[in-house]
Short mmCIF file of C-alpha atoms and ligand atoms in Angstrom, two decimals:
data_model
loop_
_atom_site.label_atom_id
_atom_site.label_comp_id
_atom_site.label_asym_id
_atom_site.label_seq_id
_atom_site.Cartn_x
_atom_site.Cartn_y
_atom_site.Cartn_z
CA UNK A 1 21.33 30.79 -14.14
CA UNK A 2 19.21 28.10 -15.37
CA UNK A 3 16.95 25.92 -13.07
CA UNK A 4 17.92 22.46 -12.47
CA UNK A 5 14.26 21.08 -12.15
CA UNK A 6 10.71 21.95 -13.08
CA UNK A 7 7.79 20.94 -11.11
CA UNK A 8 4.52 20.86 -13.09
CA UNK A 9 1.43 21.06 -10.72
CA UNK A 10 1.07 23.11 -7.77
CA UNK A 11 -1.54 21.19 -5.90
CA UNK A 12 -0.94 19.97 -2.26
CA UNK A 13 1.91 17.77 -3.33
CA UNK A 14 3.37 19.78 -6.00
CA UNK A 15 3.75 22.81 -4.10
CA UNK A 16 5.43 21.05 -1.11
CA UNK A 17 7.64 18.98 -3.18
CA UNK A 18 8.88 22.26 -4.97
CA UNK A 19 9.41 23.82 -1.86
CA UNK A 20 11.39 20.85 -0.43
CA UNK A 21 13.57 20.76 -3.67
CA UNK A 22 14.33 24.35 -3.06
CA UNK A 23 15.10 23.90 0.55
CA UNK A 24 17.81 21.56 -0.37
CA UNK A 25 19.51 23.98 -2.76
CA UNK A 26 18.08 23.30 -6.21
CA UNK A 27 16.89 25.91 -8.28
CA UNK A 28 13.15 25.24 -9.38
CA UNK A 29 10.88 26.52 -11.81
CA UNK A 30 7.37 25.75 -11.29
CA UNK A 31 4.09 25.87 -13.27
CA UNK A 32 0.37 25.08 -12.97
CA UNK A 33 -1.82 24.82 -16.02
CA UNK A 34 -4.16 27.04 -14.53
CA UNK A 35 -2.69 30.36 -12.98
CA UNK A 36 -4.90 30.15 -9.62
CA UNK A 37 -2.72 27.88 -8.08
CA UNK A 38 0.36 29.58 -9.27
CA UNK A 39 -0.86 32.78 -7.88
CA UNK A 40 -1.76 31.08 -4.69
CA UNK A 41 1.84 29.58 -4.58
CA UNK A 42 3.58 32.79 -5.17
CA UNK A 43 1.68 34.84 -2.38
CA UNK A 44 2.16 31.92 0.16
CA UNK A 45 5.50 30.37 -0.52
CA UNK A 46 7.59 32.75 -2.22
CA UNK A 47 11.30 31.51 -2.28
CA UNK A 48 14.49 32.77 -3.58
CA UNK A 49 15.25 29.64 -5.37
CA UNK A 50 11.89 29.19 -6.75
CA UNK A 51 10.86 30.74 -10.25
CA UNK A 52 6.98 30.57 -11.17
CA UNK A 53 5.89 30.59 -14.63
CA UNK A 54 2.45 31.29 -16.15
CA UNK A 55 3.72 30.05 -19.63
CA UNK A 56 4.79 26.49 -20.48
CA UNK A 57 7.35 27.54 -23.14
CA UNK A 58 9.41 29.69 -20.90
CA UNK A 59 9.23 27.33 -17.95
CA UNK A 60 10.63 24.58 -20.24
CA UNK A 61 13.43 26.84 -21.57
CA UNK A 62 14.49 27.76 -18.06
CA UNK A 63 15.64 24.53 -17.41
CA UNK A 64 19.23 23.00 -17.63
CA UNK A 65 19.73 20.36 -20.23
CA UNK A 66 19.00 17.40 -19.95
CA UNK A 67 15.76 19.13 -18.59
CA UNK A 68 14.25 17.32 -15.66
CA UNK A 69 10.68 17.86 -14.97
CA UNK A 70 8.68 16.63 -12.10
CA UNK A 71 4.63 16.07 -12.78
CA UNK A 72 2.71 16.32 -9.78
CA UNK A 73 -0.77 16.33 -11.46
CA UNK A 74 -3.75 14.31 -10.73
CA UNK A 75 -3.32 10.80 -12.24
CA UNK A 76 -4.97 9.59 -15.56
CA UNK A 77 -5.81 11.56 -18.40
CA UNK A 78 -4.09 14.67 -17.10
CA UNK A 79 -0.59 13.08 -17.06
CA UNK A 80 -1.21 11.99 -20.83
CA UNK A 81 -2.19 15.61 -21.81
CA UNK A 82 0.52 17.34 -20.14
CA UNK A 83 2.94 15.17 -21.59
CA UNK A 84 1.32 15.90 -25.06
CA UNK A 85 1.60 19.29 -24.33
CA UNK A 86 5.38 19.13 -22.91
CA UNK A 87 6.56 16.74 -25.90
CA UNK A 88 6.94 19.62 -28.73
CA UNK A 89 9.23 21.73 -26.11
CA UNK A 90 11.64 19.04 -25.32
CA UNK A 91 14.84 17.26 -26.67
CA UNK A 92 16.19 13.89 -26.92
CA UNK A 93 17.63 12.95 -23.44
CA UNK A 94 14.99 15.07 -21.33
CA UNK A 95 13.53 13.42 -18.59
CA UNK A 96 10.03 13.63 -17.39
CA UNK A 97 9.23 12.17 -14.08
CA UNK A 98 5.68 11.50 -12.88
CA UNK A 99 5.09 11.41 -9.11
CA UNK A 100 1.09 11.07 -9.00
CA UNK A 101 -0.37 8.00 -8.06
CA UNK A 102 -0.61 6.65 -11.72
CA UNK A 103 -1.82 3.07 -12.69
CA UNK A 104 1.48 1.11 -13.54
CA UNK A 105 0.02 -0.08 -16.83
CA UNK A 106 -0.45 3.72 -17.50
CA UNK A 107 3.25 4.08 -16.58
CA UNK A 108 4.47 1.06 -18.67
CA UNK A 109 2.63 2.56 -21.72
CA UNK A 110 4.38 5.97 -21.20
CA UNK A 111 7.67 4.80 -20.75
CA UNK A 112 7.67 2.61 -23.94
CA UNK A 113 5.99 5.59 -26.05
CA UNK A 114 8.36 8.38 -24.63
CA UNK A 115 11.48 6.13 -25.07
CA UNK A 116 10.47 5.64 -28.77
CA UNK A 117 10.65 9.67 -28.68
CA UNK A 118 14.11 9.53 -27.10
CA UNK A 119 12.71 11.10 -23.90
CA UNK A 120 13.14 9.35 -20.57
CA UNK A 121 10.17 8.66 -18.29
CA UNK A 122 10.41 8.03 -14.82
CA UNK A 123 7.83 6.56 -12.82
CA UNK A 124 7.94 7.91 -9.10
CA UNK A 125 5.95 6.41 -6.55
CA UNK A 126 5.69 9.07 -3.73
CA UNK A 127 4.35 8.51 -0.13
CA UNK A 128 4.20 10.79 2.77
CA UNK A 129 1.27 12.89 2.15
CA UNK A 130 1.55 16.79 2.36
CA UNK A 131 3.94 16.70 5.23
CA UNK A 132 5.99 14.10 3.74
CA UNK A 133 6.34 16.27 0.47
CA UNK A 134 7.79 19.08 2.37
CA UNK A 135 10.07 17.48 4.73
CA UNK A 136 11.11 14.23 3.22
CA UNK A 137 8.77 11.46 1.53
CA UNK A 138 9.54 8.01 0.51
CA UNK A 139 10.28 7.83 -3.14
CA UNK A 140 9.91 4.59 -5.35
CA UNK A 141 11.55 5.81 -8.90
CA UNK A 142 11.57 3.25 -11.85
CA UNK A 143 12.63 3.37 -15.58
CA UNK A 144 15.89 3.40 -17.23
CA UNK A 145 18.67 3.17 -14.73
CA UNK A 146 20.90 5.45 -16.53
CA UNK A 147 18.25 8.18 -16.51
CA UNK A 148 17.69 7.86 -12.80
CA UNK A 149 21.38 8.29 -12.36
CA UNK A 150 20.86 11.86 -13.44
CA UNK A 151 17.85 12.66 -11.14
CA UNK A 152 19.32 10.75 -8.17
CA UNK A 153 21.22 13.32 -6.62
CA UNK A 154 17.99 15.60 -6.48
CA UNK A 155 15.41 12.70 -5.59
CA UNK A 156 17.86 11.06 -2.89
CA UNK A 157 18.48 14.63 -1.29
CA UNK A 158 14.60 15.63 -0.84
CA UNK A 159 13.84 12.24 0.10
CA UNK A 160 13.38 11.33 4.11
CA UNK A 161 16.65 9.93 5.52
CA UNK A 162 17.06 6.95 8.11
CA UNK A 163 20.18 5.93 9.54
CA UNK A 164 21.94 8.39 6.90
CA UNK A 165 20.17 6.57 4.14
CA UNK A 166 17.65 8.15 1.92
CA UNK A 167 14.08 6.65 1.78
CA UNK A 168 14.70 6.42 -2.11
CA UNK A 169 16.15 3.64 -4.19
CA UNK A 170 15.94 2.81 -7.97
CA UNK A 171 13.25 0.42 -7.90
CA UNK A 172 13.17 -1.29 -11.51
CA UNK A 173 12.40 -0.90 -15.12
CA UNK A 174 9.18 0.82 -16.73
CA UNK A 175 6.37 1.54 -14.27
CA UNK A 176 7.52 -0.83 -11.42
CA UNK A 177 7.91 2.05 -8.92
CA UNK A 178 4.13 2.98 -9.36
CA UNK A 179 3.53 -0.68 -9.06
CA UNK A 180 5.68 -0.47 -5.67
CA UNK A 181 3.55 2.40 -4.73
CA UNK A 182 0.29 1.07 -5.26
CA UNK A 183 0.88 -2.21 -3.13
CA UNK A 184 2.51 0.02 -0.45
CA UNK A 185 -0.93 1.54 -0.52
CA UNK A 186 -2.70 -1.82 -0.30
CA UNK A 187 -0.64 -2.61 2.83
CA UNK A 188 -1.51 0.92 4.13
CA UNK A 189 -5.34 -0.08 3.63
CA UNK A 190 -4.84 -3.17 5.39
CA UNK A 191 -2.74 -1.89 8.47
CA UNK A 192 -5.38 0.98 8.88
CA UNK A 193 -8.34 -1.53 8.93
CA UNK A 194 -6.55 -3.73 11.35
CA UNK A 195 -5.57 -0.96 13.70
CA UNK A 196 -9.57 0.20 13.32
CA UNK A 197 -10.77 -3.38 14.38
CA UNK A 198 -8.12 -3.38 17.31
CA UNK A 199 -9.67 -0.37 18.54
CA UNK A 200 -13.02 -0.91 18.13
CA UNK A 201 -12.62 -4.35 19.87
CA UNK A 202 -10.82 -2.24 22.79
CA UNK A 203 -13.45 0.28 22.83
CA UNK A 204 -16.80 -1.83 22.46
CA UNK A 205 -15.87 -5.28 23.96
CA UNK A 206 -13.10 -4.41 26.39
CA UNK A 207 -15.15 -1.29 27.27
CA UNK A 208 -12.34 1.29 27.34
CA UNK A 209 -13.43 5.00 26.98
CA UNK A 210 -11.78 6.67 23.96
CA UNK A 211 -9.13 8.51 25.89
CA UNK A 212 -8.29 5.24 27.38
CA UNK A 213 -7.92 3.72 23.85
CA UNK A 214 -5.69 6.78 23.23
CA UNK A 215 -3.38 5.70 26.02
CA UNK A 216 -3.11 2.28 24.81
CA UNK A 217 -2.11 3.27 21.65
CA UNK A 218 0.39 5.67 22.84
CA UNK A 219 1.87 2.81 24.87
CA UNK A 220 2.06 0.65 21.96
CA UNK A 221 4.05 3.16 20.19
CA UNK A 222 6.80 2.29 22.64
CA UNK A 223 6.63 -1.32 21.78
CA UNK A 224 7.25 -3.37 18.63
CA UNK A 225 4.13 -1.95 17.17
CA UNK A 226 5.97 1.69 16.87
CA UNK A 227 4.86 3.28 13.59
CA UNK A 228 3.49 6.19 11.98
CA UNK A 229 0.09 4.88 11.82
CA UNK A 230 0.15 3.90 15.59
CA UNK A 231 1.32 7.10 16.57
CA UNK A 232 -1.23 9.23 14.53
CA UNK A 233 -4.05 6.95 15.87
CA UNK A 234 -3.07 7.67 19.43
CA UNK A 235 -3.08 11.49 18.44
CA UNK A 236 -6.42 11.06 16.86
CA UNK A 237 -8.04 9.30 19.66
CA UNK A 238 -6.74 12.21 22.27
CA UNK A 239 -8.28 15.05 20.14
CA UNK A 240 -11.58 16.80 21.42
CA UNK A 241 -13.88 18.05 18.98
CA UNK A 242 -14.32 22.10 19.90
CA UNK A 243 -17.87 22.35 18.93
CA UNK A 244 -19.53 19.38 21.19
CA UNK A 245 -16.56 18.37 23.48
CA UNK A 246 -16.66 14.82 22.33
CA UNK A 247 -13.86 12.91 21.30
CA UNK A 248 -13.21 14.02 17.46
CA UNK A 249 -13.47 10.48 16.49
CA UNK A 250 -16.99 10.21 17.89
CA UNK A 251 -18.33 13.08 15.41
CA UNK A 252 -16.77 11.74 12.44
CA UNK A 253 -19.27 9.79 10.11
CA UNK A 254 -18.22 6.12 9.88
CA UNK A 255 -18.21 5.86 5.77
CA UNK A 256 -14.53 5.63 4.52
CA UNK A 257 -13.38 7.09 1.50
CA UNK A 258 -11.09 5.71 -0.98
CA UNK A 259 -9.11 7.02 -4.17
CA UNK A 260 -8.63 3.63 -5.93
CA UNK A 261 -4.86 2.45 -5.15
CA UNK A 262 -6.10 -0.17 -2.54
CA UNK A 263 -8.55 -1.38 -5.17
CA UNK A 264 -6.22 -1.53 -8.04
CA UNK A 265 -3.89 -3.44 -5.58
CA UNK A 266 -6.36 -6.01 -4.86
CA UNK A 267 -7.22 -6.25 -8.44
CA UNK A 268 -3.70 -7.05 -9.18
CA UNK A 269 -3.53 -9.60 -6.67
CA UNK A 270 -6.20 -11.31 -8.38
CA UNK A 271 -4.80 -11.04 -11.80
CA UNK A 272 -1.30 -12.50 -10.44
CA UNK A 273 -3.21 -15.25 -8.47
CA UNK A 274 -1.78 -14.32 -5.10
CA UNK A 275 -3.62 -14.28 -1.70
CA UNK A 276 -3.58 -10.72 -0.78
CA UNK A 277 -6.62 -11.35 1.16
CA UNK A 278 -6.21 -8.72 4.16
CA UNK A 279 -5.98 -5.69 1.77
CA UNK A 280 -8.70 -6.83 -0.43
CA UNK A 281 -10.75 -7.46 2.77
CA UNK A 282 -9.63 -3.88 3.85
CA UNK A 283 -11.10 -2.43 0.54
CA UNK A 284 -14.37 -4.59 0.84
CA UNK A 285 -14.69 -3.10 4.52
CA UNK A 286 -14.60 0.50 3.14
CA UNK A 287 -17.32 -0.39 0.60
CA UNK A 288 -19.37 -1.87 3.61
CA UNK A 289 -18.80 1.09 5.67
CA UNK A 290 -20.29 3.55 2.95
CA UNK A 291 -23.63 1.68 3.05
CA UNK A 292 -24.43 3.66 6.17
CA UNK A 293 -28.23 4.23 5.43
CA UNK A 294 -28.62 0.17 4.89
CA UNK A 295 -26.70 -0.35 7.97
CA UNK A 296 -28.75 1.67 10.25
CA UNK A 297 -31.80 -0.14 8.86
CA UNK A 298 -30.57 -3.34 9.21
CA UNK A 299 -29.37 -2.98 12.76
CA UNK A 300 -32.95 -3.31 14.09
CA UNK A 301 -33.90 -5.80 11.63
CA UNK A 302 -31.15 -8.43 11.39
CA UNK A 303 -30.48 -10.52 14.84
CA UNK A 304 -27.34 -11.60 16.05
CA UNK A 305 -25.38 -10.90 19.24
CA UNK A 306 -24.12 -7.55 20.39
CA UNK A 307 -21.22 -6.64 22.94
CA UNK A 308 -22.38 -8.02 26.33
CA UNK A 309 -20.87 -5.37 28.45
CA UNK A 310 -19.51 -7.99 30.79
CA UNK A 311 -16.76 -7.13 32.88
CA UNK A 312 -13.32 -8.01 31.18
CA UNK A 313 -9.94 -8.29 32.54
CA UNK A 314 -8.63 -5.10 30.90
CA UNK A 315 -4.97 -5.80 31.14
CA UNK A 316 -5.11 -9.41 29.94
CA UNK A 317 -7.31 -8.04 26.71
CA UNK A 318 -5.27 -5.17 26.03
CA UNK A 319 -2.19 -7.69 25.83
CA UNK A 320 -4.17 -10.04 23.68
CA UNK A 321 -5.37 -7.11 21.22
CA UNK A 322 -1.91 -5.93 20.95
CA UNK A 323 -0.57 -9.40 19.96
CA UNK A 324 -3.38 -9.97 17.58
CA UNK A 325 -2.77 -6.53 15.84
CA UNK A 326 1.04 -7.31 15.35
CA UNK A 327 0.04 -10.77 14.02
CA UNK A 328 -2.22 -9.19 11.76
CA UNK A 329 0.37 -6.70 10.56
CA UNK A 330 2.66 -9.38 9.89
CA UNK A 331 0.44 -11.34 7.75
CA UNK A 332 -0.63 -8.24 5.91
CA UNK A 333 3.06 -7.33 5.08
CA UNK A 334 3.71 -10.84 4.35
CA UNK A 335 1.11 -10.80 1.84
CA UNK A 336 2.04 -7.52 0.22
CA UNK A 337 5.82 -8.77 0.03
CA UNK A 338 4.55 -11.96 -1.68
CA UNK A 339 2.77 -9.99 -4.33
CA UNK A 340 6.19 -7.73 -5.00
CA UNK A 341 7.70 -11.25 -5.28
CA UNK A 342 5.33 -12.53 -7.71
CA UNK A 343 4.91 -9.56 -9.85
CA UNK A 344 8.71 -9.29 -9.95
CA UNK A 345 9.21 -12.63 -11.30
CA UNK A 346 6.06 -12.55 -13.69
CA UNK A 347 7.19 -8.94 -15.01
CA UNK A 348 10.97 -9.80 -14.95
CA UNK A 349 11.48 -6.43 -12.79
CA UNK A 350 14.20 -8.05 -10.18
CA UNK A 351 12.73 -6.18 -7.59
CA UNK A 352 15.13 -6.01 -4.38
CA UNK A 353 12.38 -6.50 -1.53
CA UNK A 354 14.87 -5.87 1.13
CA UNK A 355 15.71 -2.67 -0.19
CA UNK A 356 11.87 -1.89 -0.74
CA UNK A 357 11.47 -2.43 3.12
CA UNK A 358 14.34 -0.12 3.69
CA UNK A 359 12.91 2.82 1.91
CA UNK A 360 9.43 2.31 3.56
CA UNK A 361 11.37 3.00 7.05
CA UNK A 362 10.96 6.86 6.71
CA UNK A 363 8.78 9.31 4.99
CA UNK A 364 6.06 7.05 4.23
CA UNK A 365 2.62 6.36 5.93
CA UNK A 366 3.32 2.85 6.61
CA UNK A 367 6.84 3.78 7.88
CA UNK A 368 7.44 1.42 11.28
CA UNK A 369 10.26 -0.12 13.32
CA UNK A 370 9.44 -3.43 12.19
CA UNK A 371 10.56 -2.68 8.34
CA UNK A 372 14.08 -3.29 9.45
CA UNK A 373 12.94 -6.83 10.37
CA UNK A 374 11.43 -7.42 6.73
CA UNK A 375 14.72 -6.07 5.14
CA UNK A 376 16.90 -8.06 7.40
CA UNK A 377 14.77 -11.22 6.34
CA UNK A 378 15.51 -10.57 2.50
CA UNK A 379 19.11 -9.50 3.11
CA UNK A 380 19.55 -12.90 4.84
CA UNK A 381 17.69 -14.81 2.16
CA UNK A 382 16.72 -13.08 -0.98
CA UNK A 383 14.76 -16.05 -2.41
CA UNK A 384 12.50 -16.31 0.91
CA UNK A 385 9.31 -17.64 -0.21
CA UNK A 386 7.13 -15.74 2.31
CA UNK A 387 7.95 -13.61 5.28
CA UNK A 388 6.10 -15.85 7.70
CA UNK A 389 9.22 -18.23 7.10
CA UNK A 390 11.82 -15.84 8.37
CA UNK A 391 13.29 -16.43 11.92
CA UNK A 392 12.09 -13.27 13.42
CA UNK A 393 8.41 -13.33 12.03
CA UNK A 394 8.41 -17.22 12.75
CA UNK A 395 9.15 -16.75 16.54
CA UNK A 396 6.58 -13.73 16.62
CA UNK A 397 3.59 -15.69 15.02
CA UNK A 398 4.52 -18.81 16.84
CA UNK A 399 4.01 -16.82 19.93
CA UNK A 400 1.01 -14.59 19.05
CA UNK A 401 -1.31 -16.70 16.99
CA UNK A 402 -3.26 -17.68 20.08
CA UNK A 403 -4.00 -14.02 20.72
CA UNK A 404 -5.19 -13.48 17.26
CA UNK A 405 -7.40 -16.55 17.74
CA UNK A 406 -8.76 -15.44 20.99
CA UNK A 407 -9.62 -11.88 19.78
CA UNK A 408 -11.32 -13.25 16.43
CA UNK A 409 -13.32 -15.47 18.55
CA UNK A 410 -14.43 -13.11 21.23
CA UNK A 411 -15.38 -10.71 18.26
CA UNK A 412 -17.34 -13.15 16.39
CA UNK A 413 -19.23 -14.40 19.80
CA UNK A 414 -19.98 -10.42 20.26
CA UNK A 415 -21.06 -9.82 16.79
CA UNK A 416 -18.13 -7.45 16.30
CA UNK A 417 -17.08 -7.80 12.35
CA UNK A 418 -13.31 -8.33 12.23
CA UNK A 419 -12.83 -8.64 8.55
CA UNK A 420 -9.05 -8.19 8.54
CA UNK A 421 -7.99 -9.92 11.83
CA UNK A 422 -10.14 -12.68 10.63
CA UNK A 423 -8.83 -12.84 7.14
CA UNK A 424 -5.16 -12.80 8.80
CA UNK A 425 -6.03 -15.79 10.87
CA UNK A 426 -7.54 -17.78 8.04
CA UNK A 427 -4.51 -16.92 5.79
CA UNK A 428 -2.14 -17.95 8.74
CA UNK A 429 -4.09 -21.20 9.16
CA UNK A 430 -4.42 -21.87 5.29
CA UNK A 431 -0.59 -21.11 5.04
CA UNK A 432 0.30 -23.72 7.49
CA UNK A 433 -2.08 -26.39 6.44
CA UNK A 434 -0.16 -28.97 4.51
CA UNK A 435 -3.53 -30.31 3.33
CA UNK A 436 -6.28 -28.20 2.27
CA UNK A 437 -9.75 -29.05 1.25
CA UNK A 438 -9.03 -28.22 -2.21
CA UNK A 439 -9.11 -31.63 -3.26
CA UNK A 440 -12.78 -31.75 -3.02
CA UNK A 441 -13.09 -28.59 -5.09
CA UNK A 442 -10.66 -30.35 -7.78
CA UNK A 443 -13.30 -33.27 -7.48
CA UNK A 444 -16.19 -30.93 -7.82
CA UNK A 445 -14.63 -29.19 -10.90
CA UNK A 446 -13.81 -32.57 -12.45
CA UNK A 447 -17.26 -33.56 -11.79
CA UNK A 448 -19.35 -31.11 -13.49
CA UNK A 449 -16.54 -29.71 -16.04
CA UNK A 450 -14.25 -32.75 -16.61
CA UNK A 451 -11.51 -30.43 -15.55
CA UNK A 452 -9.21 -33.11 -14.42
CA UNK A 453 -7.27 -33.61 -11.21
CA UNK A 454 -3.92 -34.61 -9.99
CA UNK A 455 -3.55 -37.62 -7.54
CA UNK A 456 -1.30 -37.72 -4.61
CA UNK A 457 -0.04 -41.52 -5.62
CA UNK A 458 0.42 -41.17 -9.14
CA UNK A 459 2.01 -38.72 -11.85
CA UNK A 460 -0.32 -37.17 -14.55
CA UNK A 461 -3.61 -35.60 -14.91
CA UNK A 462 -6.74 -37.92 -14.45
CA UNK A 463 -10.58 -37.75 -14.81
CA UNK A 464 -13.06 -39.80 -12.93
CA UNK A 465 -16.24 -41.19 -14.37
CA UNK A 466 -18.24 -40.09 -11.45
CA UNK A 467 -21.77 -41.26 -12.53
CA UNK A 468 -20.78 -45.04 -13.21
CA UNK A 469 -20.71 -47.44 -10.29
CA UNK A 470 -16.92 -48.00 -10.43
CA UNK A 471 -15.85 -44.29 -10.10
CA UNK A 472 -13.22 -44.99 -7.36
CA UNK A 473 -11.23 -47.20 -9.41
CA UNK A 474 -11.47 -46.07 -13.01
CA UNK A 475 -9.96 -42.83 -12.93
CA UNK A 476 -8.34 -42.49 -16.57
CA UNK A 477 -5.48 -40.67 -17.40
CA UNK A 478 -6.04 -37.36 -19.15
CA UNK A 479 -3.77 -35.97 -21.84
CA UNK A 480 -2.21 -32.69 -20.91
P1 LIG B 1 -4.33 18.36 -5.97
O1 LIG B 1 -5.73 17.94 -6.26
O2 LIG B 1 -3.94 19.20 -4.71
O3 LIG B 1 -3.63 18.80 -7.09
C1 LIG B 1 -3.85 18.33 -8.55
C2 LIG B 1 -2.80 19.09 -9.51
O4 LIG B 1 -3.18 18.53 -10.79
C3 LIG B 1 -3.25 20.34 -9.60
O5 LIG B 1 -2.03 21.24 -9.76
C4 LIG B 1 -4.02 20.57 -10.81
O6 LIG B 1 -4.12 21.83 -11.29
C5 LIG B 1 -3.54 19.50 -11.60
N1 LIG B 1 -4.14 19.07 -12.85
C6 LIG B 1 -5.20 18.28 -12.75
N2 LIG B 1 -5.91 18.22 -13.95
C7 LIG B 1 -5.03 18.74 -14.76
C8 LIG B 1 -4.88 18.72 -16.16
N3 LIG B 1 -5.79 17.98 -16.85
N4 LIG B 1 -3.79 19.22 -16.89
C9 LIG B 1 -2.74 19.84 -15.98
N5 LIG B 1 -2.98 19.81 -14.61
C10 LIG B 1 -4.08 19.19 -13.96
O7 LIG B 1 -3.73 16.81 -5.77
P2 LIG B 1 -2.37 16.36 -5.21
O8 LIG B 1 -1.42 17.26 -5.07
O9 LIG B 1 -2.78 15.97 -3.65
O10 LIG B 1 -1.90 14.95 -5.82
C11 LIG B 1 -1.16 15.02 -7.00
C12 LIG B 1 -1.03 13.53 -7.40
O11 LIG B 1 -0.23 12.98 -6.29
C13 LIG B 1 -2.17 12.78 -7.56
O12 LIG B 1 -1.68 11.76 -8.68
C14 LIG B 1 -2.13 12.17 -6.27
O13 LIG B 1 -2.71 10.70 -6.31
C15 LIG B 1 -0.58 11.84 -5.86
N6 LIG B 1 -0.49 11.79 -4.56
C16 LIG B 1 -1.07 12.40 -3.64
C17 LIG B 1 -0.55 12.27 -2.13
C18 LIG B 1 -1.30 12.99 -1.07
O14 LIG B 1 -1.26 12.70 0.10
N7 LIG B 1 -2.25 14.03 -1.59
C19 LIG B 1 0.23 11.37 -1.84
C20 LIG B 1 1.15 10.67 -2.90
C21 LIG B 1 0.62 11.11 -4.12
P3 LIG B 1 -5.53 22.88 -11.20
O15 LIG B 1 -5.95 22.60 -9.68
O16 LIG B 1 -5.27 24.00 -11.78
O17 LIG B 1 -6.54 22.08 -12.06
#
């Protein structure tokens, strides 16, 4: 009997996805371009529904037509070279899916190039890490809808399920699935940094011990903050290092790594002109963290306050930090979804924001109860300009903004950097300001570059002769 799907790439993710497919009744062919991982896979994960191949041609020939091949290889040049090697073996109508964290520009290019060859290309954003790949990830597939229909039964079966619905839905044309995954990761970066700042505040300013902070996160996971990241944070903070007997988190070097999707997301926000400030700050915070040697040296040279060690009202501040964190999270998601909306409009993708929130409810790293509220907000008003304006979020932010303000002020006063919490507050205050300071910026631009400005009392574009005495009254109309 022929196999219903082939998985190419037997690294961490590919091997678990193949096992997930087999566990759901699919006959799966697997292949890796070096034999070592195939050997490892065969010795560790023998499965009656999985056939391992050491040669590409029999791997492809073992697949039912139209062939469905799921690539799970390192993003970048590897995907192109794998596609090149597969092409001579494929027929028109066959389907290649790319589940790696590919750059969506590459996915758009691959989609178009393969379409010309009669091959369907589906970009599949995959989230959930190793565990999710095996037991149910969140999947974000895009490409031709007709091709998606052919792979949907498999993808929707292996995805995480929440309330009987798969965390997998057709996202849109071309590489939009990888776009959605990329911004998902940007939101994830922001969420992680916000949590780290809340934790540092509790530990360094409120004076809670690490086990006490674990207890706080555990209790938060039973509140509106309930989410995968809060849950794993509680578990991390409870863990003790066997070698030193210290909390595990204390023996981990404070330099954060990254693989690039947060950076891409932020770059894309800049390209689109959307203020995704919190995710961008979170990327910068990782860069700053990596300057460990500089930071150690600067600590003794640069002056500023440090946490005073004053006795704090712990219960009061724990509540303040919780509300500040929730508020920061709302702003980060509002920005991420604003980015989806703008990308959808600029690229003509018709992204369904409510459906995207629904598929993030399970399987993925940012899964959280509050995604239901995001989904509801877009179901109620699909043209919503920003999540902050939806009734649920309006009520929350109006109630919690004072706590975010308190925490940020206390942090600043104590010399504790809170890049994402403070960025959330700046965004919130900027977004709710009918009048910004940009009139002065427009004046400066016009002064040094004659860039023109609009007036609040007349239509058109104007230029002022700034150096002439009658500046105020002689603005002249500029041709558009
Ligand atoms: P691994 O490093 O574990 O596996 C990478 C795979 O790519 C291996 O099978 C490797 O084969 C193969 N590969 C590398 N270069 C080539 C090449 N030139 N030609 C063919 N195959 C090649 O990575 P992961 O499984 O963790 O990740 C795979 C993809 O999934 C990546 O794009 C990653 O960003 C993405 N992803 C990862 C997640 C995670 O949590 N780990 C979550 C979601 C997506 P070999 O070892 O033989 O070189």
